[in-house]
Amino acid sequence: MNGHEAGPVAEITLAEVRVPAANLIGGKPGNGLRLALRGINHARTHVAATAVGQATRLLNDAAVHASRRHQFGRPLADIGTVEAMLGTSYAELQAGRALVLDTARAFDTGPIPRHQIAAAKYFCTEMVGHIADRAVPT
């Protein structure tokens, strides 16, 4: 959460606190941590999905620009290198989208798919960076 002004982080210290069994998160000792870890993994899946959304917007805007902007008497979208960049970006986006959907389904139907969540978060955040680099030339 560092760097998130809207969500400041604070340290809380509890000493000699007793929680009645009826008030335990998850109903019994140890379940609270399990639920917290489920929440963290849900958030990591959300990061991957957000990256897919960002990449979708980037690619859509890049495709519109490439079809409207003309160079050498034709749309940029008709130039081979631009077609290749858009095609590569589309393939990466579809792979990321499929990975996120598979991860979300696995998350909803069984034990937390930690390795799959890690792969989705890694792949999709890297993917959106690559698409952004292609969509916004320097």
Backbone as CSV, one residue per row, in Angstrom:
resi,resn,N_x,N_y,N_z,CA_x,CA_y,CA_z,C_x,C_y,C_z
1,MET,0.810,-1.195,0.000,0.000,0.000,0.000,0.857,1.264,0.000
2,ASN,2.158,1.124,0.105,2.999,2.319,0.111,2.746,3.154,-1.134
3,GLY,2.648,4.459,-0.952,2.447,5.351,-2.075,0.991,5.582,-2.417
4,HIS,0.086,4.964,-1.708,-1.336,5.159,-1.955,-1.879,6.144,-0.920
5,GLU,-1.935,7.405,-1.295,-2.369,8.445,-0.363,-3.781,8.191,0.155
6,ALA,-4.648,7.661,-0.712,-6.029,7.419,-0.307,-6.165,6.212,0.616
7,GLY,-5.143,5.409,0.709,-5.195,4.218,1.558,-3.978,4.153,2.455
8,PRO,-3.867,5.071,3.417,-2.665,5.075,4.259,-2.558,3.789,5.085
9,VAL,-1.346,3.415,5.390,-1.075,2.215,6.165,-0.629,2.636,7.555
10,ALA,-1.123,1.958,8.554,-0.740,2.263,9.932,-0.395,0.961,10.643
11,GLU,0.362,1.086,11.678,0.723,-0.080,12.486,-0.156,-0.091,13.722
12,ILE,-0.682,-1.251,14.034,-1.526,-1.409,15.214,-0.885,-2.466,16.098
13,THR,-0.744,-2.164,17.365,-0.189,-3.117,18.314,-1.255,-3.461,19.338
14,LEU,-1.484,-4.739,19.514,-2.438,-5.209,20.511,-1.666,-6.029,21.534
15,ALA,-1.838,-5.701,22.803,-1.137,-6.426,23.858,-2.167,-6.972,24.847
16,GLU,-1.993,-8.222,25.219,-2.838,-8.886,26.216,-4.327,-8.768,25.871
17,VAL,-4.655,-9.021,24.631,-6.045,-8.973,24.179,-6.587,-10.386,24.098
18,ARG,-7.777,-10.565,24.598,-8.450,-11.856,24.500,-9.714,-11.648,23.682
19,VAL,-9.901,-12.524,22.706,-11.082,-12.458,21.849,-11.932,-13.683,22.137
20,PRO,-13.191,-13.462,22.487,-14.068,-14.620,22.720,-14.190,-15.467,21.455
21,ALA,-14.294,-16.748,21.609,-14.364,-17.670,20.463,-15.483,-17.287,19.507
22,ALA,-16.578,-16.765,20.009,-17.708,-16.386,19.154,-17.370,-15.201,18.247
23,ASN,-16.318,-14.445,18.592,-15.959,-13.248,17.829,-14.749,-13.450,16.922
24,LEU,-14.228,-14.655,16.845,-13.068,-14.915,16.000,-13.458,-14.834,14.524
25,ILE,-12.620,-14.192,13.734,-12.843,-14.153,12.289,-12.651,-15.567,11.765
26,GLY,-13.605,-16.060,11.066,-13.544,-17.422,10.548,-14.035,-18.459,11.533
27,GLY,-14.430,-18.027,12.740,-15.053,-18.931,13.695,-14.134,-19.738,14.586
28,LYS,-12.871,-19.932,14.178,-11.946,-20.679,15.031,-10.508,-20.210,14.748
29,PRO,-9.594,-20.460,15.688,-8.218,-19.985,15.521,-7.599,-20.485,14.216
30,GLY,-6.934,-19.591,13.505,-6.264,-19.931,12.253,-7.072,-19.612,11.013
31,ASN,-8.383,-19.548,11.115,-9.215,-19.264,9.946,-9.109,-17.808,9.493
32,GLY,-8.837,-16.906,10.411,-8.706,-15.501,10.036,-7.560,-15.286,9.059
33,LEU,-6.435,-15.931,9.314,-5.296,-15.820,8.406,-5.642,-16.403,7.041
34,ARG,-6.337,-17.531,7.042,-6.740,-18.152,5.777,-7.611,-17.192,4.973
35,LEU,-8.551,-16.528,5.630,-9.426,-15.580,4.945,-8.652,-14.356,4.465
36,ALA,-7.699,-13.904,5.271,-6.879,-12.747,4.863,-6.049,-13.094,3.625
37,LEU,-5.472,-14.276,3.611,-4.681,-14.689,2.446,-5.566,-14.853,1.213
38,ARG,-6.797,-15.302,1.404,-7.730,-15.382,0.281,-7.976,-13.984,-0.277
39,GLY,-8.138,-12.999,0.596,-8.343,-11.621,0.155,-7.149,-11.071,-0.603
40,ILE,-5.961,-11.387,-0.128,-4.745,-10.929,-0.813,-4.670,-11.552,-2.203
41,ASN,-4.962,-12.822,-2.310,-4.915,-13.482,-3.616,-6.016,-12.977,-4.547
42,HIS,-7.152,-12.632,-3.988,-8.217,-12.022,-4.790,-7.721,-10.690,-5.348
43,ALA,-7.051,-9.891,-4.519,-6.519,-8.601,-4.969,-5.463,-8.783,-6.057
44,ARG,-4.638,-9.806,-5.943,-3.618,-10.055,-6.961,-4.264,-10.439,-8.287
45,THR,-5.352,-11.204,-8.220,-6.096,-11.542,-9.431,-6.695,-10.280,-10.043
46,HIS,-7.170,-9.392,-9.195,-7.741,-8.127,-9.656,-6.687,-7.271,-10.359
47,VAL,-5.468,-7.273,-9.865,-4.385,-6.528,-10.525,-4.188,-7.039,-11.950
48,ALA,-4.193,-8.358,-12.109,-4.038,-8.941,-13.452,-5.192,-8.529,-14.352
49,ALA,-6.410,-8.563,-13.827,-7.579,-8.178,-14.625,-7.539,-6.704,-14.991
50,THR,-7.077,-5.869,-14.084,-6.957,-4.438,-14.369,-5.949,-4.199,-15.482
51,ALA,-4.863,-4.942,-15.477,-3.869,-4.819,-16.545,-4.475,-5.189,-17.891
52,VAL,-5.334,-6.201,-17.921,-6.014,-6.580,-19.163,-6.914,-5.433,-19.625
53,GLY,-7.616,-4.809,-18.703,-8.457,-3.673,-19.055,-7.652,-2.511,-19.608
54,GLN,-6.522,-2.224,-18.984,-5.660,-1.143,-19.469,-5.128,-1.460,-20.865
55,ALA,-4.714,-2.692,-21.058,-4.174,-3.095,-22.361,-5.247,-3.022,-23.443
56,THR,-6.475,-3.383,-23.084,-7.584,-3.308,-24.038,-7.774,-1.868,-24.503
57,ARG,-7.776,-0.945,-23.563,-7.950,0.468,-23.918,-6.785,0.953,-24.773
58,LEU,-5.579,0.621,-24.393,-4.408,1.032,-25.167,-4.470,0.509,-26.596
59,LEU,-4.784,-0.764,-26.746,-4.813,-1.359,-28.076,-5.947,-0.780,-28.921
60,ASN,-7.105,-0.588,-28.319,-8.210,0.013,-29.063,-7.849,1.419,-29.546
61,ASP,-7.282,2.226,-28.667,-6.898,3.589,-29.051,-5.802,3.578,-30.116
62,ALA,-4.845,2.666,-29.991,-3.764,2.578,-30.982,-4.310,2.166,-32.343
63,ALA,-5.254,1.227,-32.352,-5.843,0.776,-33.625,-6.634,1.896,-34.293
64,VAL,-7.372,2.656,-33.507,-8.118,3.791,-34.070,-7.147,4.814,-34.651
65,HIS,-6.122,5.131,-33.916,-5.126,6.097,-34.402,-4.471,5.596,-35.686
66,ALA,-4.088,4.317,-35.687,-3.403,3.757,-36.861,-4.308,3.736,-38.088
67,SER,-5.594,3.624,-37.896,-6.498,3.610,-39.054,-6.827,5.018,-39.542
68,ARG,-6.735,6.003,-38.655,-7.068,7.384,-39.036,-5.867,8.193,-39.518
69,ARG,-4.709,7.878,-39.011,-3.504,8.641,-39.355,-2.915,8.096,-40.650
70,HIS,-2.635,8.991,-41.591,-2.071,8.581,-42.883,-0.603,8.981,-42.973
71,GLN,0.162,8.107,-43.570,1.578,8.351,-43.826,1.896,7.686,-45.159
72,PHE,2.635,8.347,-45.986,2.996,7.813,-47.305,1.750,7.503,-48.134
73,GLY,0.701,8.302,-47.946,-0.507,8.156,-48.738,-1.436,7.020,-48.341
74,ARG,-1.227,6.417,-47.171,-2.104,5.329,-46.723,-2.162,5.323,-45.195
75,PRO,-3.158,4.663,-44.629,-3.255,4.613,-43.165,-2.046,3.889,-42.559
76,LEU,-1.657,4.324,-41.393,-0.559,3.645,-40.691,-0.872,2.154,-40.508
77,ALA,-2.146,1.840,-40.324,-2.547,0.445,-40.104,-2.225,-0.456,-41.288
78,ASP,-1.993,0.136,-42.461,-1.661,-0.659,-43.648,-0.152,-0.866,-43.817
79,ILE,0.635,-0.306,-42.927,2.093,-0.450,-43.003,2.479,-1.707,-42.210
80,GLY,3.261,-2.551,-42.801,3.593,-3.862,-42.225,4.082,-3.830,-40.795
81,THR,4.991,-2.932,-40.478,5.529,-2.908,-39.107,4.452,-2.510,-38.099
82,VAL,3.561,-1.609,-38.497,2.474,-1.212,-37.598,1.489,-2.373,-37.454
83,GLU,1.180,-3.044,-38.560,0.312,-4.230,-38.494,0.902,-5.273,-37.555
84,ALA,2.194,-5.472,-37.643,2.864,-6.466,-36.799,2.788,-6.071,-35.320
85,MET,3.007,-4.799,-35.044,2.926,-4.339,-33.646,1.516,-4.509,-33.089
86,LEU,0.511,-4.155,-33.896,-0.869,-4.315,-33.448,-1.218,-5.795,-33.286
87,GLY,-0.754,-6.622,-34.205,-1.015,-8.060,-34.126,-0.363,-8.714,-32.920
88,THR,0.875,-8.353,-32.661,1.579,-8.879,-31.487,0.869,-8.458,-30.209
89,SER,0.476,-7.191,-30.167,-0.229,-6.681,-28.989,-1.556,-7.402,-28.794
90,TYR,-2.274,-7.655,-29.884,-3.553,-8.357,-29.798,-3.360,-9.778,-29.268
91,ALA,-2.362,-10.463,-29.763,-2.096,-11.835,-29.313,-1.759,-11.858,-27.820
92,GLU,-0.916,-10.936,-27.387,-0.556,-10.875,-25.970,-1.778,-10.554,-25.110
93,LEU,-2.607,-9.630,-25.581,-3.818,-9.265,-24.842,-4.748,-10.466,-24.705
94,GLN,-4.959,-11.209,-25.773,-5.840,-12.373,-25.713,-5.286,-13.441,-24.774
95,ALA,-3.973,-13.624,-24.782,-3.359,-14.593,-23.862,-3.560,-14.154,-22.414
96,GLY,-3.362,-12.877,-22.139,-3.567,-12.363,-20.786,-5.010,-12.485,-20.341
97,ARG,-5.941,-12.150,-21.225,-7.363,-12.251,-20.906,-7.730,-13.703,-20.579
98,ALA,-7.282,-14.632,-21.382,-7.580,-16.048,-21.140,-6.984,-16.510,-19.811
99,LEU,-5.770,-16.081,-19.515,-5.120,-16.464,-18.266,-5.892,-15.922,-17.062
100,VAL,-6.345,-14.678,-17.145,-7.112,-14.098,-16.041,-8.442,-14.828,-15.865
101,LEU,-9.134,-15.097,-16.960,-10.418,-15.798,-16.854,-10.248,-17.195,-16.276
102,ASP,-9.237,-17.926,-16.731,-8.976,-19.260,-16.186,-8.631,-19.183,-14.700
103,THR,-7.840,-18.187,-14.337,-7.448,-18.007,-12.937,-8.661,-17.694,-12.079
104,ALA,-9.519,-16.789,-12.542,-10.711,-16.419,-11.777,-11.642,-17.611,-11.607
105,ARG,-11.803,-18.405,-12.651,-12.652,-19.609,-12.542,-12.071,-20.588,-11.518
106,ALA,-10.765,-20.781,-11.592,-10.119,-21.697,-10.642,-10.249,-21.162,-9.216
107,PHE,-10.122,-19.866,-9.041,-10.244,-19.239,-7.725,-11.642,-19.472,-7.154
108,ASP,-12.650,-19.374,-8.014,-14.040,-19.506,-7.567,-14.463,-20.949,-7.294
109,THR,-13.769,-21.918,-7.846,-14.260,-23.290,-7.773,-13.446,-24.238,-6.900
110,GLY,-12.316,-23.803,-6.384,-11.520,-24.755,-5.623,-10.544,-24.059,-4.702
111,PRO,-9.498,-24.768,-4.341,-8.476,-24.153,-3.499,-7.815,-22.984,-4.236
112,ILE,-7.273,-22.069,-3.476,-6.657,-20.881,-4.069,-5.523,-21.313,-4.998
113,PRO,-5.621,-20.958,-6.289,-4.589,-21.349,-7.261,-3.412,-20.363,-7.229
114,ARG,-2.624,-20.407,-6.166,-1.572,-19.404,-5.937,-0.597,-19.282,-7.104
115,HIS,-0.170,-20.407,-7.651,0.791,-20.336,-8.755,0.163,-19.701,-9.992
116,GLN,-1.086,-20.036,-10.239,-1.791,-19.481,-11.388,-2.024,-17.980,-11.202
117,ILE,-2.349,-17.568,-9.984,-2.533,-16.146,-9.699,-1.230,-15.400,-9.913
118,ALA,-0.132,-15.961,-9.423,1.175,-15.321,-9.607,1.515,-15.202,-11.082
119,ALA,1.245,-16.244,-11.845,1.533,-16.214,-13.284,0.683,-15.165,-13.990
120,ALA,-0.596,-15.081,-13.635,-1.493,-14.111,-14.267,-1.054,-12.687,-13.946
121,LYS,-0.743,-12.439,-12.686,-0.316,-11.088,-12.293,0.975,-10.711,-13.009
122,TYR,1.931,-11.615,-13.025,3.212,-11.331,-13.686,3.018,-11.108,-15.186
123,PHE,2.364,-12.061,-15.853,2.226,-11.970,-17.296,1.463,-10.717,-17.706
124,CYS,0.339,-10.472,-17.055,-0.521,-9.363,-17.475,0.086,-7.995,-17.190
125,THR,0.786,-7.847,-16.075,1.414,-6.546,-15.815,2.589,-6.302,-16.757
126,GLU,3.308,-7.334,-17.109,4.367,-7.178,-18.111,3.761,-6.899,-19.483
127,MET,2.690,-7.611,-19.811,2.024,-7.465,-21.102,1.528,-6.052,-21.315
128,VAL,0.890,-5.455,-20.321,0.364,-4.102,-20.504,1.508,-3.102,-20.695
129,GLY,2.624,-3.345,-20.070,3.789,-2.478,-20.289,4.298,-2.561,-21.717
130,HIS,4.341,-3.772,-22.257,4.790,-3.943,-23.646,3.822,-3.275,-24.624
131,ILE,2.534,-3.451,-24.376,1.545,-2.837,-25.260,1.603,-1.320,-25.162
132,ALA,1.792,-0.804,-23.973,1.917,0.653,-23.801,3.142,1.172,-24.545
133,ASP,4.235,0.439,-24.479,5.445,0.860,-25.205,5.213,0.904,-26.703
134,ARG,4.430,-0.036,-27.214,4.140,-0.041,-28.650,3.097,1.014,-29.028
135,ALA,2.119,1.225,-28.164,1.006,2.116,-28.480,1.392,3.595,-28.377
136,VAL,2.342,3.896,-27.535,2.736,5.281,-27.327,4.213,5.414,-27.692
137,PRO,4.484,5.662,-28.970,5.894,5.719,-29.408,6.600,6.923,-28.799
138,THR,7.891,6.754,-28.624,8.695,7.850,-28.072,9.311,8.683,-29.162
